[in-house]
Amino acid sequence: EKAVNLKKDLAEMQEWMTQAEEEYLEKDFEYKSPEELENAVEEMKRAKEDVLQKEVRVKILKDNIKMLAAKVPSSGQDLATELNIVLENYQLLCNRIRGKCHTLEEVWSCWIELLQYLDLETAWLNNLEERVQMTENLPDKLDAVNDALESLESVLRHPADNRTQIRELGQTLIDGGILDDIISEKLEAFNARYEELSHLAVSRQIALEQQLQTMRETDHMLQVLQENLAELDRQLTSYLTDRVDAFQIPQEAQ
């Protein structure tokens, strides 16, 4: 009777493993939304816990069959053979579910990481847009133009590492058919805004550089002119003080 019950337990265990494999490993998942992906991750975590909890039952079966085999070798031999098959299948099931759970967790982590990088770069784009707007309607003063140019250049000196991560993470998920529509839409919008703003910022940078150069040249010319006028004023003052006749001084002084 004990052998019959153990045989029945082995059969039930095998049946449960077959159902678990069909439910967790053979089902065709499509992850078209973050909610679907997150639900799949949680489901696989529960599946892993469920399978691992059966380890106690498998150990009890193993111990009982060993005890029976020691007492009744003829009955225990057949059960031992079935037990080995069940043990192999159970170990394979555990490994596969662990593997799939790990893969889904990695995919979810990849998605979260992509969102974090997108948030960082979006904040940078917002800052860049703000700096570009600050370059409009500047007062016609050298210091103001110079400060605006330095401020814009400081934002433009932004490393490309984050954008590289966004491209690689997005491509990895898209290649796996995971959230491909959502990610493609996000990347397209981000890249379009990045190209537009960076092009506008570089154009404004060049314009400010040219404006600054012109203002510096003008300031230099005015400085030279002021120096020449000051020297001329000094000479004229000297002539007046010495009561020099106009016809006795150089033509430019006349």
PDB file of C-alpha atoms in Angstrom:
ATOM      1  CA  GLU A   1       0.000   0.000   0.000  1.00  0.00           C
ATOM      2  CA  LYS A   2       2.854   2.408   0.803  1.00  0.00           C
ATOM      3  CA  ALA A   3       4.445   1.701  -2.549  1.00  0.00           C
ATOM      4  CA  VAL A   4       1.167   2.451  -4.288  1.00  0.00           C
ATOM      5  CA  ASN A   5       0.825   5.769  -2.468  1.00  0.00           C
ATOM      6  CA  LEU A   6       4.402   6.730  -3.299  1.00  0.00           C
ATOM      7  CA  LYS A   7       3.857   5.840  -6.939  1.00  0.00           C
ATOM      8  CA  LYS A   8       0.759   8.013  -6.915  1.00  0.00           C
ATOM      9  CA  ASP A   9       2.720  10.892  -5.347  1.00  0.00           C
ATOM     10  CA  LEU A  10       5.399  10.593  -8.026  1.00  0.00           C
ATOM     11  CA  ALA A  11       2.741  10.672 -10.740  1.00  0.00           C
ATOM     12  CA  GLU A  12       1.121  13.744  -9.204  1.00  0.00           C
ATOM     13  CA  MET A  13       4.483  15.457  -8.949  1.00  0.00           C
ATOM     14  CA  GLN A  14       5.239  14.741 -12.584  1.00  0.00           C
ATOM     15  CA  GLU A  15       1.805  15.997 -13.604  1.00  0.00           C
ATOM     16  CA  TRP A  16       2.325  19.217 -11.652  1.00  0.00           C
ATOM     17  CA  MET A  17       5.708  19.776 -13.318  1.00  0.00           C
ATOM     18  CA  THR A  18       4.171  19.252 -16.757  1.00  0.00           C
ATOM     19  CA  GLN A  19       1.484  21.840 -15.992  1.00  0.00           C
ATOM     20  CA  ALA A  20       4.052  24.285 -14.604  1.00  0.00           C
ATOM     21  CA  GLU A  21       6.160  23.919 -17.742  1.00  0.00           C
ATOM     22  CA  GLU A  22       3.155  24.577 -19.979  1.00  0.00           C
ATOM     23  CA  GLU A  23       2.031  27.567 -17.936  1.00  0.00           C
ATOM     24  CA  TYR A  24       5.346  29.292 -17.317  1.00  0.00           C
ATOM     25  CA  LEU A  25       7.707  28.179 -20.064  1.00  0.00           C
ATOM     26  CA  GLU A  26       5.715  27.301 -23.164  1.00  0.00           C
ATOM     27  CA  LYS A  27       3.287  30.207 -23.094  1.00  0.00           C
ATOM     28  CA  ASP A  28       4.040  32.752 -25.823  1.00  0.00           C
ATOM     29  CA  PHE A  29       4.415  36.138 -24.150  1.00  0.00           C
ATOM     30  CA  GLU A  30       4.160  39.447 -25.969  1.00  0.00           C
ATOM     31  CA  TYR A  31       5.338  42.500 -24.104  1.00  0.00           C
ATOM     32  CA  LYS A  32       3.795  45.480 -25.821  1.00  0.00           C
ATOM     33  CA  SER A  33       3.341  47.644 -22.737  1.00  0.00           C
ATOM     34  CA  PRO A  34       5.332  48.235 -19.545  1.00  0.00           C
ATOM     35  CA  GLU A  35       2.383  46.848 -17.558  1.00  0.00           C
ATOM     36  CA  GLU A  36       2.492  43.561 -19.459  1.00  0.00           C
ATOM     37  CA  LEU A  37       6.239  43.266 -18.934  1.00  0.00           C
ATOM     38  CA  GLU A  38       5.994  44.090 -15.231  1.00  0.00           C
ATOM     39  CA  ASN A  39       3.179  41.557 -14.767  1.00  0.00           C
ATOM     40  CA  ALA A  40       5.263  38.901 -16.518  1.00  0.00           C
ATOM     41  CA  VAL A  41       8.206  39.602 -14.205  1.00  0.00           C
ATOM     42  CA  GLU A  42       6.022  39.278 -11.113  1.00  0.00           C
ATOM     43  CA  GLU A  43       4.433  36.094 -12.467  1.00  0.00           C
ATOM     44  CA  MET A  44       7.824  34.495 -13.067  1.00  0.00           C
ATOM     45  CA  LYS A  45       8.957  35.452  -9.561  1.00  0.00           C
ATOM     46  CA  ARG A  46       5.901  33.698  -8.157  1.00  0.00           C
ATOM     47  CA  ALA A  47       6.567  30.724 -10.420  1.00  0.00           C
ATOM     48  CA  LYS A  48      10.139  30.474  -9.166  1.00  0.00           C
ATOM     49  CA  GLU A  49       8.970  30.580  -5.557  1.00  0.00           C
ATOM     50  CA  ASP A  50       6.266  28.015  -6.279  1.00  0.00           C
ATOM     51  CA  VAL A  51       8.694  25.591  -7.910  1.00  0.00           C
ATOM     52  CA  LEU A  52      11.330  25.975  -5.225  1.00  0.00           C
ATOM     53  CA  GLN A  53       8.745  25.350  -2.516  1.00  0.00           C
ATOM     54  CA  LYS A  54       8.150  21.910  -4.039  1.00  0.00           C
ATOM     55  CA  GLU A  55      11.743  21.042  -3.142  1.00  0.00           C
ATOM     56  CA  VAL A  56      10.576  19.972   0.329  1.00  0.00           C
ATOM     57  CA  ARG A  57       7.992  17.626  -1.174  1.00  0.00           C
ATOM     58  CA  VAL A  58      10.557  16.153  -3.547  1.00  0.00           C
ATOM     59  CA  LYS A  59      12.961  15.526  -0.665  1.00  0.00           C
ATOM     60  CA  ILE A  60      10.249  13.789   1.382  1.00  0.00           C
ATOM     61  CA  LEU A  61       9.420  11.557  -1.608  1.00  0.00           C
ATOM     62  CA  LYS A  62      13.078  10.735  -2.044  1.00  0.00           C
ATOM     63  CA  ASP A  63      13.541   9.844   1.614  1.00  0.00           C
ATOM     64  CA  ASN A  64      10.378   7.714   1.723  1.00  0.00           C
ATOM     65  CA  ILE A  65      11.371   5.790  -1.406  1.00  0.00           C
ATOM     66  CA  LYS A  66      14.844   5.162  -0.013  1.00  0.00           C
ATOM     67  CA  MET A  67      13.313   3.842   3.208  1.00  0.00           C
ATOM     68  CA  LEU A  68      10.953   1.591   1.276  1.00  0.00           C
ATOM     69  CA  ALA A  69      13.758   0.316  -0.933  1.00  0.00           C
ATOM     70  CA  ALA A  70      15.755  -0.588   2.166  1.00  0.00           C
ATOM     71  CA  LYS A  71      12.819  -2.562   3.547  1.00  0.00           C
ATOM     72  CA  VAL A  72      11.320  -3.941   0.319  1.00  0.00           C
ATOM     73  CA  PRO A  73      13.994  -3.911  -2.429  1.00  0.00           C
ATOM     74  CA  SER A  74      11.659  -5.311  -5.091  1.00  0.00           C
ATOM     75  CA  SER A  75       9.102  -2.522  -4.698  1.00  0.00           C
ATOM     76  CA  GLY A  76      11.684   0.173  -4.080  1.00  0.00           C
ATOM     77  CA  GLN A  77      13.660  -0.505  -7.267  1.00  0.00           C
ATOM     78  CA  ASP A  78      10.855   0.472  -9.643  1.00  0.00           C
ATOM     79  CA  LEU A  79      10.037   3.526  -7.572  1.00  0.00           C
ATOM     80  CA  ALA A  80      13.698   4.549  -7.487  1.00  0.00           C
ATOM     81  CA  THR A  81      13.785   4.520 -11.281  1.00  0.00           C
ATOM     82  CA  GLU A  82      10.669   6.717 -11.461  1.00  0.00           C
ATOM     83  CA  LEU A  83      12.100   8.934  -8.733  1.00  0.00           C
ATOM     84  CA  ASN A  84      15.279   9.573 -10.742  1.00  0.00           C
ATOM     85  CA  ILE A  85      13.196  10.658 -13.716  1.00  0.00           C
ATOM     86  CA  VAL A  86      11.139  12.974 -11.506  1.00  0.00           C
ATOM     87  CA  LEU A  87      14.288  14.394  -9.899  1.00  0.00           C
ATOM     88  CA  GLU A  88      15.871  15.103 -13.292  1.00  0.00           C
ATOM     89  CA  ASN A  89      12.702  16.744 -14.577  1.00  0.00           C
ATOM     90  CA  TYR A  90      12.333  18.784 -11.393  1.00  0.00           C
ATOM     91  CA  GLN A  91      15.909  20.045 -11.565  1.00  0.00           C
ATOM     92  CA  LEU A  92      15.495  20.926 -15.234  1.00  0.00           C
ATOM     93  CA  LEU A  93      12.253  22.777 -14.472  1.00  0.00           C
ATOM     94  CA  CYS A  94      13.930  24.737 -11.649  1.00  0.00           C
ATOM     95  CA  ASN A  95      16.837  25.728 -13.876  1.00  0.00           C
ATOM     96  CA  ARG A  96      14.616  26.816 -16.755  1.00  0.00           C
ATOM     97  CA  ILE A  97      12.298  28.856 -14.551  1.00  0.00           C
ATOM     98  CA  ARG A  98      15.255  30.462 -12.770  1.00  0.00           C
ATOM     99  CA  GLY A  99      16.724  31.308 -16.160  1.00  0.00           C
ATOM    100  CA  LYS A 100      13.535  32.828 -17.506  1.00  0.00           C
ATOM    101  CA  CYS A 101      12.937  34.762 -14.302  1.00  0.00           C
ATOM    102  CA  HIS A 102      16.463  36.163 -14.462  1.00  0.00           C
ATOM    103  CA  THR A 103      16.038  37.093 -18.125  1.00  0.00           C
ATOM    104  CA  LEU A 104      12.770  38.930 -17.489  1.00  0.00           C
ATOM    105  CA  GLU A 105      14.266  40.756 -14.510  1.00  0.00           C
ATOM    106  CA  GLU A 106      17.184  41.831 -16.706  1.00  0.00           C
ATOM    107  CA  VAL A 107      14.779  43.038 -19.394  1.00  0.00           C
ATOM    108  CA  TRP A 108      12.776  45.019 -16.842  1.00  0.00           C
ATOM    109  CA  SER A 109      15.984  46.498 -15.445  1.00  0.00           C
ATOM    110  CA  CYS A 110      17.004  47.456 -18.992  1.00  0.00           C
ATOM    111  CA  TRP A 111      13.658  49.232 -19.513  1.00  0.00           C
ATOM    112  CA  ILE A 112      13.933  51.145 -16.208  1.00  0.00           C
ATOM    113  CA  GLU A 113      17.522  52.111 -17.023  1.00  0.00           C
ATOM    114  CA  LEU A 114      16.427  53.394 -20.437  1.00  0.00           C
ATOM    115  CA  LEU A 115      13.756  55.577 -18.812  1.00  0.00           C
ATOM    116  CA  GLN A 116      16.316  56.964 -16.353  1.00  0.00           C
ATOM    117  CA  TYR A 117      18.724  57.922 -19.131  1.00  0.00           C
ATOM    118  CA  LEU A 118      15.886  59.487 -21.116  1.00  0.00           C
ATOM    119  CA  ASP A 119      14.899  61.541 -18.063  1.00  0.00           C
ATOM    120  CA  LEU A 120      18.496  62.746 -17.623  1.00  0.00           C
ATOM    121  CA  GLU A 121      18.874  63.742 -21.269  1.00  0.00           C
ATOM    122  CA  THR A 122      15.431  65.357 -21.372  1.00  0.00           C
ATOM    123  CA  ALA A 123      16.416  67.505 -18.385  1.00  0.00           C
ATOM    124  CA  TRP A 124      19.595  68.461 -20.262  1.00  0.00           C
ATOM    125  CA  LEU A 125      17.584  69.353 -23.377  1.00  0.00           C
ATOM    126  CA  ASN A 126      15.276  71.522 -21.257  1.00  0.00           C
ATOM    127  CA  ASN A 127      18.331  73.311 -19.871  1.00  0.00           C
ATOM    128  CA  LEU A 128      19.766  73.736 -23.366  1.00  0.00           C
ATOM    129  CA  GLU A 129      16.494  75.167 -24.647  1.00  0.00           C
ATOM    130  CA  GLU A 130      16.430  77.613 -21.743  1.00  0.00           C
ATOM    131  CA  ARG A 131      20.002  78.762 -22.424  1.00  0.00           C
ATOM    132  CA  VAL A 132      19.225  79.250 -26.126  1.00  0.00           C
ATOM    133  CA  GLN A 133      16.191  81.397 -25.250  1.00  0.00           C
ATOM    134  CA  MET A 134      18.398  83.482 -22.940  1.00  0.00           C
ATOM    135  CA  THR A 135      20.563  84.443 -25.931  1.00  0.00           C
ATOM    136  CA  GLU A 136      17.633  86.244 -27.556  1.00  0.00           C
ATOM    137  CA  ASN A 137      17.128  90.000 -27.172  1.00  0.00           C
ATOM    138  CA  LEU A 138      20.471  90.545 -25.472  1.00  0.00           C
ATOM    139  CA  PRO A 139      21.532  94.099 -24.588  1.00  0.00           C
ATOM    140  CA  ASP A 140      24.125  95.465 -27.008  1.00  0.00           C
ATOM    141  CA  LYS A 141      26.927  95.099 -24.483  1.00  0.00           C
ATOM    142  CA  LEU A 142      30.089  93.059 -24.799  1.00  0.00           C
ATOM    143  CA  ASP A 143      29.830  91.605 -21.271  1.00  0.00           C
ATOM    144  CA  ALA A 144      26.234  90.477 -21.797  1.00  0.00           C
ATOM    145  CA  VAL A 145      27.031  88.747 -25.101  1.00  0.00           C
ATOM    146  CA  ASN A 146      30.165  87.148 -23.660  1.00  0.00           C
ATOM    147  CA  ASP A 147      28.277  85.816 -20.605  1.00  0.00           C
ATOM    148  CA  ALA A 148      25.498  84.411 -22.802  1.00  0.00           C
ATOM    149  CA  LEU A 149      28.043  82.691 -25.054  1.00  0.00           C
ATOM    150  CA  GLU A 150      29.927  81.138 -22.130  1.00  0.00           C
ATOM    151  CA  SER A 151      26.666  79.963 -20.564  1.00  0.00           C
ATOM    152  CA  LEU A 152      25.563  78.320 -23.802  1.00  0.00           C
ATOM    153  CA  GLU A 153      28.958  76.718 -24.395  1.00  0.00           C
ATOM    154  CA  SER A 154      29.005  75.269 -20.875  1.00  0.00           C
ATOM    155  CA  VAL A 155      25.742  73.404 -21.593  1.00  0.00           C
ATOM    156  CA  LEU A 156      26.928  72.262 -25.016  1.00  0.00           C
ATOM    157  CA  ARG A 157      29.959  70.631 -23.385  1.00  0.00           C
ATOM    158  CA  HIS A 158      27.688  67.733 -22.438  1.00  0.00           C
ATOM    159  CA  PRO A 159      29.147  64.221 -22.797  1.00  0.00           C
ATOM    160  CA  ALA A 160      27.537  61.873 -25.294  1.00  0.00           C
ATOM    161  CA  ASP A 161      27.702  58.852 -22.948  1.00  0.00           C
ATOM    162  CA  ASN A 162      24.044  59.024 -21.945  1.00  0.00           C
ATOM    163  CA  ARG A 163      22.858  59.194 -25.549  1.00  0.00           C
ATOM    164  CA  THR A 164      25.013  56.156 -26.350  1.00  0.00           C
ATOM    165  CA  GLN A 165      23.364  54.258 -23.499  1.00  0.00           C
ATOM    166  CA  ILE A 166      19.912  55.273 -24.721  1.00  0.00           C
ATOM    167  CA  ARG A 167      20.674  54.051 -28.225  1.00  0.00           C
ATOM    168  CA  GLU A 168      22.128  50.722 -27.069  1.00  0.00           C
ATOM    169  CA  LEU A 169      19.450  49.967 -24.458  1.00  0.00           C
ATOM    170  CA  GLY A 170      16.650  50.883 -26.839  1.00  0.00           C
ATOM    171  CA  GLN A 171      18.089  48.770 -29.656  1.00  0.00           C
ATOM    172  CA  THR A 172      18.548  45.786 -27.324  1.00  0.00           C
ATOM    173  CA  LEU A 173      14.887  45.860 -26.281  1.00  0.00           C
ATOM    174  CA  ILE A 174      13.616  46.494 -29.801  1.00  0.00           C
ATOM    175  CA  ASP A 175      15.690  43.620 -31.187  1.00  0.00           C
ATOM    176  CA  GLY A 176      14.048  41.368 -28.606  1.00  0.00           C
ATOM    177  CA  GLY A 177      10.590  42.504 -29.680  1.00  0.00           C
ATOM    178  CA  ILE A 178       9.978  43.988 -26.240  1.00  0.00           C
ATOM    179  CA  LEU A 179       8.045  47.265 -25.979  1.00  0.00           C
ATOM    180  CA  ASP A 180       9.313  47.963 -29.496  1.00  0.00           C
ATOM    181  CA  ASP A 181       6.490  50.327 -30.519  1.00  0.00           C
ATOM    182  CA  ILE A 182       6.676  52.391 -27.323  1.00  0.00           C
ATOM    183  CA  ILE A 183      10.479  52.561 -27.354  1.00  0.00           C
ATOM    184  CA  SER A 184      10.642  53.446 -31.056  1.00  0.00           C
ATOM    185  CA  GLU A 185       8.181  56.292 -30.450  1.00  0.00           C
ATOM    186  CA  LYS A 186      10.127  57.576 -27.432  1.00  0.00           C
ATOM    187  CA  LEU A 187      13.479  57.406 -29.230  1.00  0.00           C
ATOM    188  CA  GLU A 188      12.103  59.084 -32.343  1.00  0.00           C
ATOM    189  CA  ALA A 189      10.693  61.983 -30.307  1.00  0.00           C
ATOM    190  CA  PHE A 190      13.878  62.332 -28.256  1.00  0.00           C
ATOM    191  CA  ASN A 191      16.207  62.218 -31.274  1.00  0.00           C
ATOM    192  CA  ALA A 192      14.095  64.715 -33.213  1.00  0.00           C
ATOM    193  CA  ARG A 193      14.139  67.188 -30.323  1.00  0.00           C
ATOM    194  CA  TYR A 194      17.848  66.621 -29.728  1.00  0.00           C
ATOM    195  CA  GLU A 195      18.719  67.297 -33.386  1.00  0.00           C
ATOM    196  CA  GLU A 196      16.529  70.401 -33.523  1.00  0.00           C
ATOM    197  CA  LEU A 197      17.800  71.942 -30.285  1.00  0.00           C
ATOM    198  CA  SER A 198      21.467  71.067 -30.760  1.00  0.00           C
ATOM    199  CA  HIS A 199      21.406  72.513 -34.310  1.00  0.00           C
ATOM    200  CA  LEU A 200      19.710  75.680 -33.029  1.00  0.00           C
ATOM    201  CA  ALA A 201      22.175  75.960 -30.139  1.00  0.00           C
ATOM    202  CA  VAL A 202      25.216  75.605 -32.402  1.00  0.00           C
ATOM    203  CA  SER A 203      23.784  78.212 -34.782  1.00  0.00           C
ATOM    204  CA  ARG A 204      23.266  80.609 -31.874  1.00  0.00           C
ATOM    205  CA  GLN A 205      26.799  79.863 -30.638  1.00  0.00           C
ATOM    206  CA  ILE A 206      28.288  80.767 -34.018  1.00  0.00           C
ATOM    207  CA  ALA A 207      26.160  83.923 -34.220  1.00  0.00           C
ATOM    208  CA  LEU A 208      27.228  85.000 -30.724  1.00  0.00           C
ATOM    209  CA  GLU A 209      30.880  84.338 -31.526  1.00  0.00           C
ATOM    210  CA  GLN A 210      30.611  86.502 -34.646  1.00  0.00           C
ATOM    211  CA  GLN A 211      28.746  89.220 -32.748  1.00  0.00           C
ATOM    212  CA  LEU A 212      31.334  89.134 -29.982  1.00  0.00           C
ATOM    213  CA  GLN A 213      34.179  89.361 -32.491  1.00  0.00           C
ATOM    214  CA  THR A 214      32.541  92.344 -34.212  1.00  0.00           C
ATOM    215  CA  MET A 215      31.948  94.093 -30.886  1.00  0.00           C
ATOM    216  CA  ARG A 216      35.559  93.534 -29.821  1.00  0.00           C
ATOM    217  CA  GLU A 217      36.835  94.917 -33.122  1.00  0.00           C
ATOM    218  CA  THR A 218      34.541  97.920 -32.793  1.00  0.00           C
ATOM    219  CA  ASP A 219      35.640  98.483 -29.207  1.00  0.00           C
ATOM    220  CA  HIS A 220      39.271  98.301 -30.306  1.00  0.00           C
ATOM    221  CA  MET A 221      38.673 100.807 -33.092  1.00  0.00           C
ATOM    222  CA  LEU A 222      36.891 103.144 -30.682  1.00  0.00           C
ATOM    223  CA  GLN A 223      39.720 102.795 -28.193  1.00  0.00           C
ATOM    224  CA  VAL A 224      42.318 103.663 -30.848  1.00  0.00           C
ATOM    225  CA  LEU A 225      40.194 106.599 -32.001  1.00  0.00           C
ATOM    226  CA  GLN A 226      39.785 107.836 -28.419  1.00  0.00           C
ATOM    227  CA  GLU A 227      43.530 107.599 -27.866  1.00  0.00           C
ATOM    228  CA  ASN A 228      44.190 109.551 -31.076  1.00  0.00           C
ATOM    229  CA  LEU A 229      41.619 112.179 -30.110  1.00  0.00           C
ATOM    230  CA  ALA A 230      43.100 112.452 -26.642  1.00  0.00           C
ATOM    231  CA  GLU A 231      46.567 112.955 -28.127  1.00  0.00           C
ATOM    232  CA  LEU A 232      45.201 115.544 -30.581  1.00  0.00           C
ATOM    233  CA  ASP A 233      43.380 117.311 -27.758  1.00  0.00           C
ATOM    234  CA  ARG A 234      46.619 117.408 -25.764  1.00  0.00           C
ATOM    235  CA  GLN A 235      48.490 118.876 -28.708  1.00  0.00           C
ATOM    236  CA  LEU A 236      45.816 121.490 -29.430  1.00  0.00           C
ATOM    237  CA  THR A 237      45.684 122.437 -25.790  1.00  0.00           C
ATOM    238  CA  SER A 238      49.447 122.839 -25.868  1.00  0.00           C
ATOM    239  CA  TYR A 239      49.240 125.023 -28.992  1.00  0.00           C
ATOM    240  CA  LEU A 240      46.574 127.200 -27.439  1.00  0.00           C
ATOM    241  CA  THR A 241      48.527 127.525 -24.229  1.00  0.00           C
ATOM    242  CA  ASP A 242      51.650 128.546 -26.171  1.00  0.00           C
ATOM    243  CA  ARG A 243      49.566 130.873 -28.397  1.00  0.00           C
ATOM    244  CA  VAL A 244      50.917 129.228 -31.543  1.00  0.00           C
ATOM    245  CA  ASP A 245      49.494 130.604 -34.777  1.00  0.00           C
ATOM    246  CA  ALA A 246      47.322 128.118 -36.682  1.00  0.00           C
ATOM    247  CA  PHE A 247      49.433 128.445 -39.820  1.00  0.00           C
ATOM    248  CA  GLN A 248      52.492 127.316 -37.887  1.00  0.00           C
ATOM    249  CA  ILE A 249      51.075 123.899 -36.906  1.00  0.00           C
ATOM    250  CA  PRO A 250      50.570 120.750 -39.023  1.00  0.00           C
ATOM    251  CA  GLN A 251      47.702 120.605 -41.473  1.00  0.00           C
ATOM    252  CA  GLU A 252      45.741 117.958 -39.433  1.00  0.00           C
ATOM    253  CA  ALA A 253      45.892 120.196 -36.367  1.00  0.00           C
ATOM    254  CA  GLN A 254      44.542 123.137 -38.412  1.00  0.00           C
TER     255      GLN A 254
END
